[in-house]
Amino acid sequence: EPEVTQTPSHQVTQMGQEVILRCVPISNHLYFYWYRQILGQKVEFLVSFYNNEISEKSEIFDDQFSVERPDGSNFTLKIRSTKLEDSAMYFCASTPGQLAGGPGWSIQYFGAGTRLSVL
Amino acid sequence: QKEVEQNSGPLSVPEGAIASLNCTYSDRGSQSFFWYRQYSGKSPELIMSIYSNGDKEDGRFTAQLNKASQYVSLLIRDSQPSDSATYLCAVSGDNFNKFYFGSGTKLNVKP
């Protein structure tokens, strides 16, 4: 069964460093998302991406963050100058989209997540 | 601010009982509604999706949607200890560029 793949599973970095979290969405999906979940808290929307551009972003997604789809398969989240409060689980998700048709066009499929620890 | 509200629990039910989980949302333009299960340290796993008013059943799970009351619920019949997890309600906005999650309800099913 197709799945969303995220690497690495755990990333440890020093405060102030840049990190890149990687995701391979399901191949025929058109919409891609990044979410953050701080330990013990809710899943928070960061950004959505469609047709090679950001569709929507939350107030959390400030200039420290950027996303990119550098090729036909990868979807990356870059966090510049990491802060202690960036420590969280980061989830990538993808959705088929309406063009794919079928009843499940809006269902989000989540990757296993990357746990980011900023020291 | 578009909100999705859930009782944080924990909700404790004995094995074999029905667990009832509730969710309210603030955006009347919401079109798609989802229940996810999340085990500690794991990613959300889709349980049910529902798009129109009424009930939708899938095995031991029934989702109920009432758009007039802006209310979504999930019933789990014959609850099992393996159902013990946090259940997340998620709602898509008037487009599916953004999904809003509730804080989740922690369910404990006691053997």
Coordinates of C-alpha atoms in Angstrom, one line a residue:
Chain A
E1 CA 0.0 0.0 0.0
P2 CA 1.4 3.4 -0.9
E3 CA 2.6 5.5 2.0
V4 CA 4.1 8.9 2.9
T5 CA 7.7 8.5 3.8
Q6 CA 9.6 10.9 6.1
T7 CA 13.3 11.1 6.8
P8 CA 15.0 11.2 9.2
S9 CA 12.9 9.7 12.0
H10 CA 14.8 11.7 14.6
Q11 CA 16.9 14.8 14.0
V12 CA 19.0 16.4 16.8
T13 CA 20.4 19.8 16.2
Q14 CA 22.0 22.7 18.0
M15 CA 20.0 25.9 18.5
G16 CA 20.7 28.3 15.6
Q17 CA 21.4 25.6 13.1
E18 CA 19.4 24.9 10.0
V19 CA 17.6 21.7 9.4
I20 CA 15.8 20.1 6.4
L21 CA 13.1 17.6 7.0
R22 CA 12.3 15.4 4.0
C23 CA 9.1 13.8 2.8
V24 CA 8.1 11.7 -0.1
P25 CA 4.4 12.0 -0.6
I26 CA 2.2 9.3 -2.2
S27 CA 3.1 9.4 -5.9
N28 CA -0.3 10.4 -7.5
H29 CA -1.2 12.9 -4.8
L30 CA -1.5 16.6 -5.6
Y31 CA -1.6 18.4 -2.2
F32 CA 1.1 18.3 0.4
Y33 CA 1.1 19.5 4.0
W34 CA 3.4 20.0 6.9
Y35 CA 2.1 19.8 10.5
R36 CA 3.8 20.2 13.9
Q37 CA 2.9 18.6 17.1
I38 CA 4.7 19.7 20.3
L39 CA 4.8 17.0 22.9
G40 CA 1.4 16.7 24.6
Q41 CA -0.3 19.3 22.4
K42 CA -2.5 19.3 19.3
V43 CA -1.5 18.8 15.7
E44 CA -0.9 22.2 14.3
F45 CA -1.1 23.1 10.6
L46 CA 2.0 24.8 9.2
V47 CA 1.6 24.9 5.4
S48 CA -0.1 23.4 2.4
F49 CA 1.5 23.2 -1.1
Y50 CA -0.1 22.7 -4.5
N51 CA 1.0 23.1 -8.0
N52 CA 4.5 24.0 -6.9
E53 CA 3.5 26.9 -4.7
I54 CA 2.2 27.5 -1.2
S55 CA -1.6 27.3 -1.0
E56 CA -2.0 28.4 2.6
K57 CA 0.2 28.9 5.6
S58 CA -0.5 29.4 9.3
E59 CA 0.8 32.2 11.5
I60 CA 3.4 29.7 12.8
F61 CA 5.0 29.5 9.3
D62 CA 7.0 32.6 9.5
D63 CA 10.2 33.6 7.6
Q64 CA 12.1 30.9 9.6
F65 CA 10.3 28.3 7.6
S66 CA 10.3 27.4 3.9
V67 CA 9.1 24.5 1.8
E68 CA 10.3 23.2 -1.5
R69 CA 9.5 20.4 -4.0
P70 CA 12.9 20.2 -5.6
D71 CA 12.0 17.3 -7.9
G72 CA 9.0 15.2 -8.8
S73 CA 9.0 13.2 -5.5
N74 CA 10.5 15.0 -2.6
F75 CA 8.8 17.7 -0.4
T76 CA 11.0 19.4 2.1
L77 CA 10.6 21.7 5.1
K78 CA 13.5 23.9 6.0
I79 CA 13.8 25.5 9.4
R80 CA 16.5 28.2 9.5
S81 CA 18.2 29.2 12.8
T82 CA 16.3 26.7 14.9
K83 CA 15.1 27.6 18.4
L84 CA 14.4 25.5 21.4
E85 CA 10.7 25.9 20.9
D86 CA 11.0 24.3 17.5
S87 CA 11.4 20.9 19.2
A88 CA 8.4 18.9 18.1
M89 CA 7.2 16.1 15.9
Y90 CA 6.8 17.2 12.3
F91 CA 4.4 15.4 10.1
C92 CA 4.1 15.4 6.4
A93 CA 0.8 14.6 4.8
S94 CA -0.6 14.3 1.3
T95 CA -4.0 14.3 -0.3
P96 CA -5.2 13.0 -3.7
G97 CA -7.1 16.2 -4.6
Q98 CA -10.4 16.6 -6.5
L99 CA -8.7 15.8 -9.9
A100 CA -8.0 12.3 -8.7
G101 CA -11.7 11.7 -8.3
G102 CA -13.3 9.1 -6.0
P103 CA -14.7 9.5 -2.6
G104 CA -11.4 9.8 -0.8
W105 CA -10.1 12.8 -2.6
S106 CA -9.8 15.0 0.5
I107 CA -8.4 12.3 2.9
Q108 CA -5.0 13.1 4.3
Y109 CA -2.4 10.4 4.6
F110 CA 0.3 11.0 7.2
G111 CA 3.9 10.0 7.3
A112 CA 5.4 8.5 10.5
G113 CA 6.9 11.9 11.4
T114 CA 10.3 13.4 12.2
R115 CA 11.1 14.1 15.8
L116 CA 13.1 17.3 15.9
S117 CA 15.1 17.9 19.1
V118 CA 16.8 21.3 19.4
L119 CA 19.4 21.5 22.1
Chain B
Q1 CA -10.2 31.9 14.4
K2 CA -11.6 28.6 13.2
E3 CA -11.7 26.1 16.1
V4 CA -12.3 22.4 16.6
E5 CA -13.2 21.5 20.2
Q6 CA -13.0 18.1 21.9
N7 CA -13.2 17.0 25.4
S8 CA -9.6 16.1 26.4
G9 CA -10.8 13.2 28.6
P10 CA -9.6 10.7 29.6
L11 CA -12.7 8.8 28.7
S12 CA -12.7 5.4 30.4
V13 CA -15.0 2.6 29.3
P14 CA -15.0 -1.1 30.1
E15 CA -14.1 -3.6 27.4
G16 CA -17.1 -4.4 25.3
A17 CA -18.9 -1.1 26.0
I18 CA -19.7 1.7 23.5
A19 CA -17.3 4.6 23.6
S20 CA -18.8 8.0 22.4
L21 CA -16.5 10.7 21.3
N22 CA -17.7 14.2 20.4
C23 CA -16.4 17.2 18.5
T24 CA -17.7 20.6 17.7
Y25 CA -16.4 23.0 15.0
S26 CA -16.8 26.7 14.5
D27 CA -16.6 27.2 10.7
R28 CA -20.0 26.6 9.1
G29 CA -18.3 26.4 5.7
S30 CA -16.5 23.2 6.6
Q31 CA -17.1 20.4 4.2
S32 CA -15.0 17.4 5.2
F33 CA -14.7 15.8 8.6
F34 CA -12.4 13.1 9.8
W35 CA -11.6 11.0 12.8
Y36 CA -8.0 9.9 13.4
R37 CA -6.6 7.7 16.0
Q38 CA -3.2 8.5 17.4
Y39 CA -1.1 6.3 19.6
S40 CA 1.6 8.0 21.7
G41 CA 4.6 9.0 19.6
K42 CA 2.9 7.9 16.4
S43 CA 1.3 9.7 13.5
P44 CA -2.4 10.1 13.1
E45 CA -4.2 7.1 11.5
L46 CA -7.5 7.7 9.7
I47 CA -10.5 5.9 11.2
M48 CA -13.4 7.5 9.4
S49 CA -14.3 10.3 7.0
I50 CA -17.7 11.8 6.6
Y51 CA -19.0 14.5 4.3
S52 CA -22.8 14.6 4.6
N53 CA -25.3 14.8 7.4
G54 CA -26.2 11.5 9.1
D55 CA -24.5 8.4 10.1
K56 CA -21.7 6.5 8.4
E57 CA -20.8 3.0 9.6
D58 CA -17.6 1.1 9.1
G59 CA -17.2 -2.1 11.2
R60 CA -17.3 -1.2 14.9
F61 CA -17.1 2.5 14.1
T62 CA -19.9 4.9 13.4
A63 CA -19.4 8.6 12.5
Q64 CA -22.3 11.0 12.9
L65 CA -22.4 14.5 11.4
N66 CA -24.9 17.3 12.1
K67 CA -23.9 20.4 10.2
A68 CA -26.7 22.5 11.6
S69 CA -25.4 21.9 15.1
Q70 CA -21.7 21.9 13.9
Y71 CA -21.2 18.6 15.6
V72 CA -19.4 15.4 14.7
S73 CA -19.2 12.3 16.8
L74 CA -17.6 8.9 16.7
L75 CA -19.1 5.8 18.3
I76 CA -16.9 2.7 18.9
R77 CA -18.9 -0.4 19.6
D78 CA -17.5 -3.4 21.4
S79 CA -14.5 -1.4 22.6
Q80 CA -11.3 -3.3 22.9
P81 CA -8.1 -2.5 25.0
S82 CA -6.3 -1.9 21.7
D83 CA -8.7 1.0 21.0
S84 CA -7.0 2.9 23.9
A85 CA -5.5 5.9 22.2
T86 CA -6.1 9.6 21.5
Y87 CA -8.8 10.3 19.0
L88 CA -8.4 13.4 16.9
C89 CA -11.3 15.2 15.1
A90 CA -10.2 17.1 12.0
V91 CA -12.1 19.4 9.8
S92 CA -11.2 20.9 6.4
G93 CA -12.0 24.5 5.7
D94 CA -14.0 25.8 2.8
N95 CA -11.2 24.5 0.6
F96 CA -8.9 21.6 1.4
N97 CA -5.8 23.8 1.7
K98 CA -6.0 23.6 5.4
F99 CA -7.2 21.1 8.0
Y100 CA -8.0 22.0 11.6
F101 CA -7.4 19.5 14.3
G102 CA -8.9 19.3 17.8
S103 CA -6.7 18.6 20.8
G104 CA -8.0 15.0 20.9
T105 CA -9.8 12.9 23.4
K106 CA -7.8 10.2 25.3
L107 CA -9.8 6.9 25.4
N108 CA -8.9 4.2 27.9
V109 CA -10.6 0.8 27.5
K110 CA -10.2 -1.2 30.6
P111 CA -10.1 -5.1 30.3

